mmCIF file of C-alpha atoms in Angstrom:
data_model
loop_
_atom_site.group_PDB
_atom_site.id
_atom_site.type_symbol
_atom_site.label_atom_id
_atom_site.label_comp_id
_atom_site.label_asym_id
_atom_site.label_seq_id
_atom_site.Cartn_x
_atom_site.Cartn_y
_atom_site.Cartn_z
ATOM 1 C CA UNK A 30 35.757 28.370 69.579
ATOM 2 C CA UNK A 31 35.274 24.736 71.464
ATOM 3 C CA UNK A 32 33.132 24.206 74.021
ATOM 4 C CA UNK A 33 34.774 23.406 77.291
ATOM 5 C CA UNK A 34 38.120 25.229 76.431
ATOM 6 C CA UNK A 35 39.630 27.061 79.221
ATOM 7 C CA UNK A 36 39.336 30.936 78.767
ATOM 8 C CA UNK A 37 42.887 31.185 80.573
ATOM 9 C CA UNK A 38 44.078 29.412 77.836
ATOM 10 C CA UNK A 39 42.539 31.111 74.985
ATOM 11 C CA UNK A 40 43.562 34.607 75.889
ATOM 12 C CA UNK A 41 46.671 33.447 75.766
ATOM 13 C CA UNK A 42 46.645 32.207 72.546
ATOM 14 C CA UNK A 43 45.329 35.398 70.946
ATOM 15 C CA UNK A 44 47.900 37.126 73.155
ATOM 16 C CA UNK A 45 50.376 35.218 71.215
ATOM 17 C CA UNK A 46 48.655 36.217 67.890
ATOM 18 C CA UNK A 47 48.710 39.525 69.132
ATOM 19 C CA UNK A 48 52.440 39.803 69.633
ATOM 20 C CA UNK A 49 52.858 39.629 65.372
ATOM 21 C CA UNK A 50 52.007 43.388 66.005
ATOM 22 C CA UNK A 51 55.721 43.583 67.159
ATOM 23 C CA UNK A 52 58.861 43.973 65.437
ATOM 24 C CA UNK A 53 60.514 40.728 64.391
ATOM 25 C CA UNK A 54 63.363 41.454 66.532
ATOM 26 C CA UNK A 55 61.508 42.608 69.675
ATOM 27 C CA UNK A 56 59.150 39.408 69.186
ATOM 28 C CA UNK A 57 62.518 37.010 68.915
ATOM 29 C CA UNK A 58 63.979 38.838 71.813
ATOM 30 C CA UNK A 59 61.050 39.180 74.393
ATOM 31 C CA UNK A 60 58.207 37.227 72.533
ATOM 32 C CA UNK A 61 58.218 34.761 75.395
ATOM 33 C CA UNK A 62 58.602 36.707 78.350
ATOM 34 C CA UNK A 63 55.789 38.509 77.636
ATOM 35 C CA UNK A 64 53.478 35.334 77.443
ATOM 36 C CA UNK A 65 54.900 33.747 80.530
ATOM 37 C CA UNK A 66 53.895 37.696 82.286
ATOM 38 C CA UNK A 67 50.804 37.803 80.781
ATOM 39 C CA UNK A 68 50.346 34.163 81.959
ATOM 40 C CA UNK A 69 50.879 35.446 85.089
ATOM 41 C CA UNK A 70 48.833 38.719 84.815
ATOM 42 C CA UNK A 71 46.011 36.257 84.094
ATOM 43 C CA UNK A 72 46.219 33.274 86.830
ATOM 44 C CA UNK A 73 46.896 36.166 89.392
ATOM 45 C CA UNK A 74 43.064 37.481 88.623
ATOM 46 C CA UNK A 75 40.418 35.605 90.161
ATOM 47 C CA UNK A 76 37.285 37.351 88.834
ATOM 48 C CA UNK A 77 35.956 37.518 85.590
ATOM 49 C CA UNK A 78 35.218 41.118 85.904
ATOM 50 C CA UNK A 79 38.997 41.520 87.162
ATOM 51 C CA UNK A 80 40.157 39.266 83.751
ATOM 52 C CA UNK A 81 37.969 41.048 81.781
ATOM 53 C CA UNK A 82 40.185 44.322 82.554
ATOM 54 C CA UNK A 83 43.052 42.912 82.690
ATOM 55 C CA UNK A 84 42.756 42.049 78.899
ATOM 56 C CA UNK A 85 41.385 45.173 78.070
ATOM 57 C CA UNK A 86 44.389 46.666 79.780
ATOM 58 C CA UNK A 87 47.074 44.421 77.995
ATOM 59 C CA UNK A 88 45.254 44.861 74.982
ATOM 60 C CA UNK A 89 45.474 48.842 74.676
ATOM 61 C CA UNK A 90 49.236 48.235 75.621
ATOM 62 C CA UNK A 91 50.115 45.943 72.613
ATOM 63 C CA UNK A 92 48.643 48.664 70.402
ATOM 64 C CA UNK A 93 50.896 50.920 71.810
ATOM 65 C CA UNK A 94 53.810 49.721 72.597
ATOM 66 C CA UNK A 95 53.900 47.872 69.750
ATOM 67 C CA UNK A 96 53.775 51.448 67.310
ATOM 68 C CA UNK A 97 56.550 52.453 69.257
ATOM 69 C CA UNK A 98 58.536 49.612 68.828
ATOM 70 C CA UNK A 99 57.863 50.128 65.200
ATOM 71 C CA UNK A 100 58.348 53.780 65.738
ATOM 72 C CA UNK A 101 61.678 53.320 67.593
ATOM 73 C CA UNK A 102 62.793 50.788 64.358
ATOM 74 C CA UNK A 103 61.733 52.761 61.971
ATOM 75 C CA UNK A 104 64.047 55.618 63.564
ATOM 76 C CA UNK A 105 67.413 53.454 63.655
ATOM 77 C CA UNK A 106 67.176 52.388 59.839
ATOM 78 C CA UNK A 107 66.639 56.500 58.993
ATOM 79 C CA UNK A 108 69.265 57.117 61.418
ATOM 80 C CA UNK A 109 71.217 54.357 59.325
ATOM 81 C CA UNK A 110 70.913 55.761 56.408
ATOM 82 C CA UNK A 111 73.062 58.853 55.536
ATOM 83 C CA UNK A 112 70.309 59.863 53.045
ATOM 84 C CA UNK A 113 67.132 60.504 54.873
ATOM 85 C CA UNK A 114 64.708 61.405 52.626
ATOM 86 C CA UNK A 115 61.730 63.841 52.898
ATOM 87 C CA UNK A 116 59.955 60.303 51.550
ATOM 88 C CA UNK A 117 60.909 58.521 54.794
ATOM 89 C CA UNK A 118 60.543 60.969 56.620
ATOM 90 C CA UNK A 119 56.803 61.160 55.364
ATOM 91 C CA UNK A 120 56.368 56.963 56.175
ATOM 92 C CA UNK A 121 57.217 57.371 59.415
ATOM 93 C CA UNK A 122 55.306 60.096 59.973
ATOM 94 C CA UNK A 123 52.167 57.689 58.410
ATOM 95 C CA UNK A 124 53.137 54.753 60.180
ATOM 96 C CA UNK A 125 52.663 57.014 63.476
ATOM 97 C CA UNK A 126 49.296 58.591 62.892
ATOM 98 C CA UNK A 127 48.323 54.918 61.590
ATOM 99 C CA UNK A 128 49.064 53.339 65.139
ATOM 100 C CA UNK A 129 47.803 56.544 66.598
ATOM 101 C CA UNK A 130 44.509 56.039 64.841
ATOM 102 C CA UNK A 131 44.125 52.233 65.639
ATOM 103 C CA UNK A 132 44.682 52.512 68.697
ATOM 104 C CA UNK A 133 42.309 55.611 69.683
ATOM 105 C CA UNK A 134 39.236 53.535 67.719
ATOM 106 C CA UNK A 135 40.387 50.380 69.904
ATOM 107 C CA UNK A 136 40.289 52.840 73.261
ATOM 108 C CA UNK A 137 36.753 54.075 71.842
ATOM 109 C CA UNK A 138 35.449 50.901 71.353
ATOM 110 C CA UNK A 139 36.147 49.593 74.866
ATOM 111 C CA UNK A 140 35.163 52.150 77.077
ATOM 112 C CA UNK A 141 31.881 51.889 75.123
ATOM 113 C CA UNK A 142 31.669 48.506 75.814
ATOM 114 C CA UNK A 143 32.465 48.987 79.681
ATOM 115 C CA UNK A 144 30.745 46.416 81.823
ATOM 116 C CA UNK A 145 28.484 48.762 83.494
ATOM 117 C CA UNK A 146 29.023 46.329 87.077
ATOM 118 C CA UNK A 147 32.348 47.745 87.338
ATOM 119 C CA UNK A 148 32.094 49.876 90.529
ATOM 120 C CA UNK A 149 35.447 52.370 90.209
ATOM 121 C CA UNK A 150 37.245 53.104 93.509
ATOM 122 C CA UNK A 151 35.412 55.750 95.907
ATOM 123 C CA UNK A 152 38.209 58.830 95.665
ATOM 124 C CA UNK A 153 36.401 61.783 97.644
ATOM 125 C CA UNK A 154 34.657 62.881 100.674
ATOM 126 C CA UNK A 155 32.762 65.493 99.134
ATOM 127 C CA UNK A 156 30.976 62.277 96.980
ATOM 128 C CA UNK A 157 30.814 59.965 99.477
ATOM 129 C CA UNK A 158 28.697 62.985 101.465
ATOM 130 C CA UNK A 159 26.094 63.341 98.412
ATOM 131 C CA UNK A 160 25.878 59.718 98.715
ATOM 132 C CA UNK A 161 25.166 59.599 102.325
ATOM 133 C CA UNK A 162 22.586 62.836 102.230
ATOM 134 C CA UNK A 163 18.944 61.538 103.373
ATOM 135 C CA UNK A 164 20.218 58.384 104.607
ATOM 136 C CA UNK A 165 20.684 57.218 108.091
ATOM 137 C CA UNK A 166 22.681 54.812 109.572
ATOM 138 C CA UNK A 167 24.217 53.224 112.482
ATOM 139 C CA UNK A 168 28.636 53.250 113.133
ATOM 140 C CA UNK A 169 29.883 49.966 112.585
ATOM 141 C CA UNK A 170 31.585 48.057 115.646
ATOM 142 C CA UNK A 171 35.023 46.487 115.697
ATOM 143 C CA UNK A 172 35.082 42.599 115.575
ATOM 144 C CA UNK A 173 38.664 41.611 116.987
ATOM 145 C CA UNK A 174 38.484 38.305 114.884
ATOM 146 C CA UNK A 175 37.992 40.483 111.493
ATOM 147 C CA UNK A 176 40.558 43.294 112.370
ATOM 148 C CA UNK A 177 43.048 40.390 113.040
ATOM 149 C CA UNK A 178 42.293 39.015 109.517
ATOM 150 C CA UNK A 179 42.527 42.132 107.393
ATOM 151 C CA UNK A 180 46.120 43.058 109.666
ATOM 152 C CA UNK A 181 47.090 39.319 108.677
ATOM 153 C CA UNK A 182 46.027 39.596 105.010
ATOM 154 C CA UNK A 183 47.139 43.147 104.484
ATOM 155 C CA UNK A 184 51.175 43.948 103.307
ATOM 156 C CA UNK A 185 53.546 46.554 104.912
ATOM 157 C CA UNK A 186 55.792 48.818 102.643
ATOM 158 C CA UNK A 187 58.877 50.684 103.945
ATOM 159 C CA UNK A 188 59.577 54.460 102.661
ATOM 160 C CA UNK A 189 62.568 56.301 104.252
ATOM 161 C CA UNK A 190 63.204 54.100 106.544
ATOM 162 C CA UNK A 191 59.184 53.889 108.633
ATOM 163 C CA UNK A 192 56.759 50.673 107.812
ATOM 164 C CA UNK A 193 53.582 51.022 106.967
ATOM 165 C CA UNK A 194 50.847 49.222 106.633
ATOM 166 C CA UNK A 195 49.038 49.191 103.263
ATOM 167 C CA UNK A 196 45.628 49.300 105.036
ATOM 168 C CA UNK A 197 46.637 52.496 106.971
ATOM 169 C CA UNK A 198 48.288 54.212 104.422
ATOM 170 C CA UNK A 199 44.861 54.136 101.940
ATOM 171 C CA UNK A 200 43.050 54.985 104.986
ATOM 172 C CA UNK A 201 45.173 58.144 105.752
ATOM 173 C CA UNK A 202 46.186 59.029 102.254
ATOM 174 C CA UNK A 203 43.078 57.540 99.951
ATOM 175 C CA UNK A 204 40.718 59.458 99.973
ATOM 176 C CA UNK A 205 41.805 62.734 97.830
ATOM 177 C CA UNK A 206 39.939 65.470 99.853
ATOM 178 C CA UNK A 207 41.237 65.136 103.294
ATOM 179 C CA UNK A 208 44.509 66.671 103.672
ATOM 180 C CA UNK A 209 47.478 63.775 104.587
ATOM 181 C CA UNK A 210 48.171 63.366 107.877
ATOM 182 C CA UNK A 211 44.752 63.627 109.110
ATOM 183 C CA UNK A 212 44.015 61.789 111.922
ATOM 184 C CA UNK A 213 41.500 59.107 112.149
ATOM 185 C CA UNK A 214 39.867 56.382 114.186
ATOM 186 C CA UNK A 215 38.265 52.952 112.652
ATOM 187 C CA UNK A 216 37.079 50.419 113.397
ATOM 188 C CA UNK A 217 36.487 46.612 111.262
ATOM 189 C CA UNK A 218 33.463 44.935 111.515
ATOM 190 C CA UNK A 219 33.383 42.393 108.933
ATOM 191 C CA UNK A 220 36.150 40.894 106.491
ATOM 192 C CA UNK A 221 35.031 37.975 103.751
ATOM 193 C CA UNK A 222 38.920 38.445 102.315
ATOM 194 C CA UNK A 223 37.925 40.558 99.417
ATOM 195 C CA UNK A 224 35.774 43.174 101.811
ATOM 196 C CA UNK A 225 36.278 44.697 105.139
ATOM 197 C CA UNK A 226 33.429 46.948 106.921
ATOM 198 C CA UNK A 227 33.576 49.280 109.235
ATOM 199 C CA UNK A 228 33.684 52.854 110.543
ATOM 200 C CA UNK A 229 36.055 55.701 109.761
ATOM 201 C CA UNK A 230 36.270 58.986 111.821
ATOM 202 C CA UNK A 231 38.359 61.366 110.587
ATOM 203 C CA UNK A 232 39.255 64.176 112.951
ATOM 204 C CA UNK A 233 39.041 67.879 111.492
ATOM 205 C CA UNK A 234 34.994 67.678 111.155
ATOM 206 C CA UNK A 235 35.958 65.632 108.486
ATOM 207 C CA UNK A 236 33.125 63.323 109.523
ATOM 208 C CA UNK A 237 32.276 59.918 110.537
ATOM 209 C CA UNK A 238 31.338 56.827 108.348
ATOM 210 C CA UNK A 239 30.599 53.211 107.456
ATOM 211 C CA UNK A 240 33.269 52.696 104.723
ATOM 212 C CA UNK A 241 33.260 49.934 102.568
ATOM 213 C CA UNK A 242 37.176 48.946 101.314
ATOM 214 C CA UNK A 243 38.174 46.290 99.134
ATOM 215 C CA UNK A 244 41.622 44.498 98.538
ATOM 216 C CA UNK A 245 43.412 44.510 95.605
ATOM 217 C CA UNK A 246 44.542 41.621 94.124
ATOM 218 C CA UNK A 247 48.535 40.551 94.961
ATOM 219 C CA UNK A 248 50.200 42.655 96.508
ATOM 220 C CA UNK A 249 47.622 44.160 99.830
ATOM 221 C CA UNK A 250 46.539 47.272 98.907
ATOM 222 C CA UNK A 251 43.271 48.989 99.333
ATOM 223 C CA UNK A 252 40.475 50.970 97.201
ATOM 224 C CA UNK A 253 37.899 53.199 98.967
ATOM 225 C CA UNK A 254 34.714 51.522 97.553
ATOM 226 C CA UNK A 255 32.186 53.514 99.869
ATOM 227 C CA UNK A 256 31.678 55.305 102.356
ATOM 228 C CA UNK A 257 27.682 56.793 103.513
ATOM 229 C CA UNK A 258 27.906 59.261 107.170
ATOM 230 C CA UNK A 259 26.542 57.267 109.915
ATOM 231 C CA UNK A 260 25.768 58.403 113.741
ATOM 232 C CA UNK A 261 25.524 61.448 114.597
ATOM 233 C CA UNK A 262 26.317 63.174 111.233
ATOM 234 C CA UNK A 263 24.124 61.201 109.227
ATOM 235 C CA UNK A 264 24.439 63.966 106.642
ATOM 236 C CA UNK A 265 27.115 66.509 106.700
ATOM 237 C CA UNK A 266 27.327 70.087 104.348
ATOM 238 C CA UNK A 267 30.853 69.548 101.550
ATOM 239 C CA UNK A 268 34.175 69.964 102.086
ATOM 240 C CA UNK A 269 34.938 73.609 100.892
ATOM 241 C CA UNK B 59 62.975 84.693 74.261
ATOM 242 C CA UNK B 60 65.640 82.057 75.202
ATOM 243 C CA UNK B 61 64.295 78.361 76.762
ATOM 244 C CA UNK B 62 65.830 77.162 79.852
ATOM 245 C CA UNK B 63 67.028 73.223 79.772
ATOM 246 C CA UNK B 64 66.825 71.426 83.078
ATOM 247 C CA UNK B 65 70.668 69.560 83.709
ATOM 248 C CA UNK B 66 69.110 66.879 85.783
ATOM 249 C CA UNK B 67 67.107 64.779 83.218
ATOM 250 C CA UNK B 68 65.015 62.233 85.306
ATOM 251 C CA UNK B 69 64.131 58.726 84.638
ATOM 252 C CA UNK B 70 60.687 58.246 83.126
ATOM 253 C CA UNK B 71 57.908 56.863 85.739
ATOM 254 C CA UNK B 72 58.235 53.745 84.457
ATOM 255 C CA UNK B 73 61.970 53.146 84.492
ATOM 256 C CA UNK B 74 62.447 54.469 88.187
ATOM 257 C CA UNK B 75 59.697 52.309 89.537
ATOM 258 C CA UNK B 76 61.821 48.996 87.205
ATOM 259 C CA UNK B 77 64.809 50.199 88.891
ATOM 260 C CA UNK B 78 63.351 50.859 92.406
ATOM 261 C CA UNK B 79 61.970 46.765 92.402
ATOM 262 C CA UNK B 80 65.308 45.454 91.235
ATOM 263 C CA UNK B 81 66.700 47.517 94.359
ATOM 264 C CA UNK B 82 65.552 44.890 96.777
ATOM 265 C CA UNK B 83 66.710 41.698 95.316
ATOM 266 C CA UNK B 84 67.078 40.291 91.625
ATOM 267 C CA UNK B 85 63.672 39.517 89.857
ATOM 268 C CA UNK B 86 61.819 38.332 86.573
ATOM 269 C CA UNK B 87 58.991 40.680 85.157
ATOM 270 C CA UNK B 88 56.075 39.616 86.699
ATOM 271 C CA UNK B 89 57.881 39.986 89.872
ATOM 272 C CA UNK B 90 58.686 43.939 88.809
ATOM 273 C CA UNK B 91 55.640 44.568 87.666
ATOM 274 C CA UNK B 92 53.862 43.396 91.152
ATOM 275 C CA UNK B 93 56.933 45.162 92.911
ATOM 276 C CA UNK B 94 56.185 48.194 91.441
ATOM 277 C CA UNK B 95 52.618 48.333 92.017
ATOM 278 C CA UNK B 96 53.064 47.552 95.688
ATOM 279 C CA UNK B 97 55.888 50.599 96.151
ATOM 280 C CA UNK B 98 53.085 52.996 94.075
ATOM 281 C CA UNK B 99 50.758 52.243 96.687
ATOM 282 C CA UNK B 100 48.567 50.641 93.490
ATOM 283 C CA UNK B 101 49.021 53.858 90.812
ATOM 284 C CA UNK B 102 51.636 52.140 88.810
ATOM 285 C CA UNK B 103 50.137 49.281 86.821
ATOM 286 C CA UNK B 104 52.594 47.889 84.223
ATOM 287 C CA UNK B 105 51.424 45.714 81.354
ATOM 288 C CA UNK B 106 53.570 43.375 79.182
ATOM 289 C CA UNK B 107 54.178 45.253 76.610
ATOM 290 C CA UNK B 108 55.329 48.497 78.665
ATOM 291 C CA UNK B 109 57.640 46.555 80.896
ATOM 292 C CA UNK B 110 59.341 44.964 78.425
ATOM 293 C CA UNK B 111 59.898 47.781 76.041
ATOM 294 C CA UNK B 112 61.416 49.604 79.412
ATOM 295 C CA UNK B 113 63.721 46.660 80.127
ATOM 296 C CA UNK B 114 65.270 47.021 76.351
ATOM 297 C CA UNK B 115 65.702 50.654 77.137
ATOM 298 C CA UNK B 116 67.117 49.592 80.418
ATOM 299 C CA UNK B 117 69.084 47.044 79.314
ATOM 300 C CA UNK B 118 70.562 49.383 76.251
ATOM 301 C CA UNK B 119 71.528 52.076 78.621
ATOM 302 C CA UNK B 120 73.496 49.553 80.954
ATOM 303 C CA UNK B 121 71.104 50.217 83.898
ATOM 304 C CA UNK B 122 70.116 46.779 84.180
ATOM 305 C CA UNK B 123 71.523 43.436 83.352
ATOM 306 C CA UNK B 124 69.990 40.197 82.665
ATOM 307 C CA UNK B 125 71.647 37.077 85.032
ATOM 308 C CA UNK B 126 70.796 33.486 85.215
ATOM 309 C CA UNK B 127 68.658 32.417 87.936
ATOM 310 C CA UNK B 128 70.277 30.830 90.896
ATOM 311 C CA UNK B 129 68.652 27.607 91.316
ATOM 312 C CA UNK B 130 66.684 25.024 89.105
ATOM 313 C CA UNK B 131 63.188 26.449 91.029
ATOM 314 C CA UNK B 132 63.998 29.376 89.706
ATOM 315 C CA UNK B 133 64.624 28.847 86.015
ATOM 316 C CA UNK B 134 62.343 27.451 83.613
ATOM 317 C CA UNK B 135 62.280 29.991 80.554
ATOM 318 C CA UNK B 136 62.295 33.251 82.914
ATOM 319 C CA UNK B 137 64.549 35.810 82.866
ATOM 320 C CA UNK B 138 65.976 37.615 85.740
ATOM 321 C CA UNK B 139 67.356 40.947 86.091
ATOM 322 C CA UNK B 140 69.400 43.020 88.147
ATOM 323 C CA UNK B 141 70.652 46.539 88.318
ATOM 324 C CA UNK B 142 74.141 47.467 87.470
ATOM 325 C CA UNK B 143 76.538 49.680 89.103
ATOM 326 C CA UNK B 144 75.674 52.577 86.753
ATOM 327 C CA UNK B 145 71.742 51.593 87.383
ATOM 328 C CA UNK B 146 72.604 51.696 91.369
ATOM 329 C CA UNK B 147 74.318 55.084 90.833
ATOM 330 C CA UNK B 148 71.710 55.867 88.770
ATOM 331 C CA UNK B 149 69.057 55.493 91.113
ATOM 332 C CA UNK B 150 70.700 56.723 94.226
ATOM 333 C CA UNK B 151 70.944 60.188 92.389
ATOM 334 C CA UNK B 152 67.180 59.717 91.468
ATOM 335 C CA UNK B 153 66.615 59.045 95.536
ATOM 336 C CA UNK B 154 68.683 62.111 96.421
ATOM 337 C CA UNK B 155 66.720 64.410 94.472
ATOM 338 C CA UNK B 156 63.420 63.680 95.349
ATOM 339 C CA UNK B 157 64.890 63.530 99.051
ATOM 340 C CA UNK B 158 65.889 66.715 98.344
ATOM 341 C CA UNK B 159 62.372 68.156 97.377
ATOM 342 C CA UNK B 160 60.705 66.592 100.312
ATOM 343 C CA UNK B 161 62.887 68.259 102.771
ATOM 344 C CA UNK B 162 62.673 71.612 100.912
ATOM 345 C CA UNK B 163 58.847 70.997 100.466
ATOM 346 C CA UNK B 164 58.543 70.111 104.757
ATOM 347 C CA UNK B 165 60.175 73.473 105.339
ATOM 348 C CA UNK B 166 58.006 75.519 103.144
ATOM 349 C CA UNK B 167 55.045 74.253 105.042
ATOM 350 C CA UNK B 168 56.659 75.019 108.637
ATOM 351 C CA UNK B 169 57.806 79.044 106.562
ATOM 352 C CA UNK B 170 53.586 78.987 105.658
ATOM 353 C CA UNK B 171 52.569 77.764 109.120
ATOM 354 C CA UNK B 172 54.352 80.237 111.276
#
């Protein structure tokens, strides 16, 4: 490897080694597409933590999609041939558990080798509660100036026929625990354009908290990344 | 004991969400792939390889089409898709059925509530 060579561009080019794993055909047909997507995939990711799992993620999907492909070829030429044989039959059955077996020692490897600095997405009360028990802290305030940010930064989505707003809808429906359509208060405190503060009151005796959410990059939408109880129910018993 | 065969046979996750971003306006892949994402609320995360192997399937079942883009911006080496008329037909049943369950689904909540 040279010193001083972009990484964008060397992913790339083992992308492109990687697509040999494909059929002939499919590689003739859609070989460029997906480098131009993949291109994209990759100058759409700002961190290297975010590249970093974006290859890993286009990585596992070559191995697979690729033994289908395979899979899926190796199916029309039987299907071709009047005379199917119990030997075909038995290749394709090998050439399965072969692209089966690469690909679950690839999977292994890599989530062996996860980056332990990768937080995951906060998905439930009930945790976020454990987290917050012994601690004590004060609710968050709105800032106008940061609410107007995140509301300018964030994208709507239409289902039957309402708009929402991507912020809103991972506030009401993102955290797995609390029942949808719970109603809730917050307010922002802070936004840097990748985090937004605040507090979170969620009506019920759900509880109230300083939440910590993070945008996604492209397309505006939200993960939970914390949240600890704050005020007056600095530590509150689980959900049942 | 005999097995019971559903006679609606529903798109794979994948395919709906392809044909559900080509709804709103022609596009290349990486403009499905972020399309999709954005109406699945972040759960559906395409990759190359899945996207394109969809498209063929797509494209084989004359659900989709491929066009050429409109202006000079546009082209370069991408390719655009659209859906079809059997892919629009297609999809509107998909729409009606889930409709369906959410309205049957809203009234067994109201039956539980009362």
């Amino acid at each position: 490897m040279a010193s001083g060579e972009n990484p964008h561009e060397l992913l790339l080019s083992i992308y492109k080694k990687l697509l040999y794993l494909y059929p002939k055909q499919y590689r003739d047909d859609y070989g460029e597409q997906l480098v131009l997507t993949a291109n994209d995939m990759l100058e759409d990711t700002s961190t290297k933590a975010g590249r970093r799992a974006l290859w890993t993620h286009i990585l596992f999907d070559t191995l697979v999609s690729a033994t289908k492909e395979h899979y899926v070829n190796f199916d029309a030429i039987i299907a071709a041939d009047n005379q199917a044989t119990a030997k075909n039959q038995q290749s394709k059955k090998r050439l399965l558990m072969f692209g089966l077996a690469v690909t679950a020692v690839v999977v292994s490897l890599l989530l062996l080798a996860q980056p332990a600095s990768s937080i995951p997405p906060l998905s439930s009360l009930n945790t976020a509660r454990t987290l917050s028990q012994g601690t004590k802290n004060a609710c968050l305030t709105n800032d106008n100036q940061a609410a107007e940010r995140v509301h300018s930064d964030d994208a709507g989505f239409t289902y039957a026929g309402i708009t929402y707003s991507n912020f809103e809808a991972t506030a009401s429906s993102g955290i797995a625990d609390v029942p949808a359509g719970t109603n809730y208060q917050l307010t922002i405190a802070s936004y840097d354009g990748k985090l937004a503060k605040g507090t979170i009151t969620y009506d019920g005796n759900y509880g109230t908290y300083d939440y910590i959410i993070k945008k996604l990059p492209g397309a505006g939408n939200w993960n939970f990344v914390s949240m600890v109880a704050c005020g007056d129910n600095m530590w509150v018993p689980a959900i049942k | 004991m005999s097995s019971m065969k559903r006679n609606l046979e529903l798109l794979p996750q994948v395919s709906f969400s392809i044909l559900m971003a080509l709804s709103l306006r022609p596009r290349h892949g990486y403009e499905i792939m972020k399309q999709a994402e954005e109406d699945s609320l972040g759960k559906v995360k395409l990759a190359p390889g899945t996207l394109y192997g969809t498209i063929k399937l797509l494209l084989k079942d004359g659900l989709i089409e491929e066009i050429m883009p409109r202006s000079s911006q546009q082209s370069g080496r991408r390719r655009y898709y659209r859906l079809t008329k059997d892919g629009w037909d297609r999809l509107n049943a998909e729409l009606e059925f889930y409709d369906n369950i959410v309205r049957i689904s809203k009234k067994r909540s109201a039956f539980e509530r009362s």
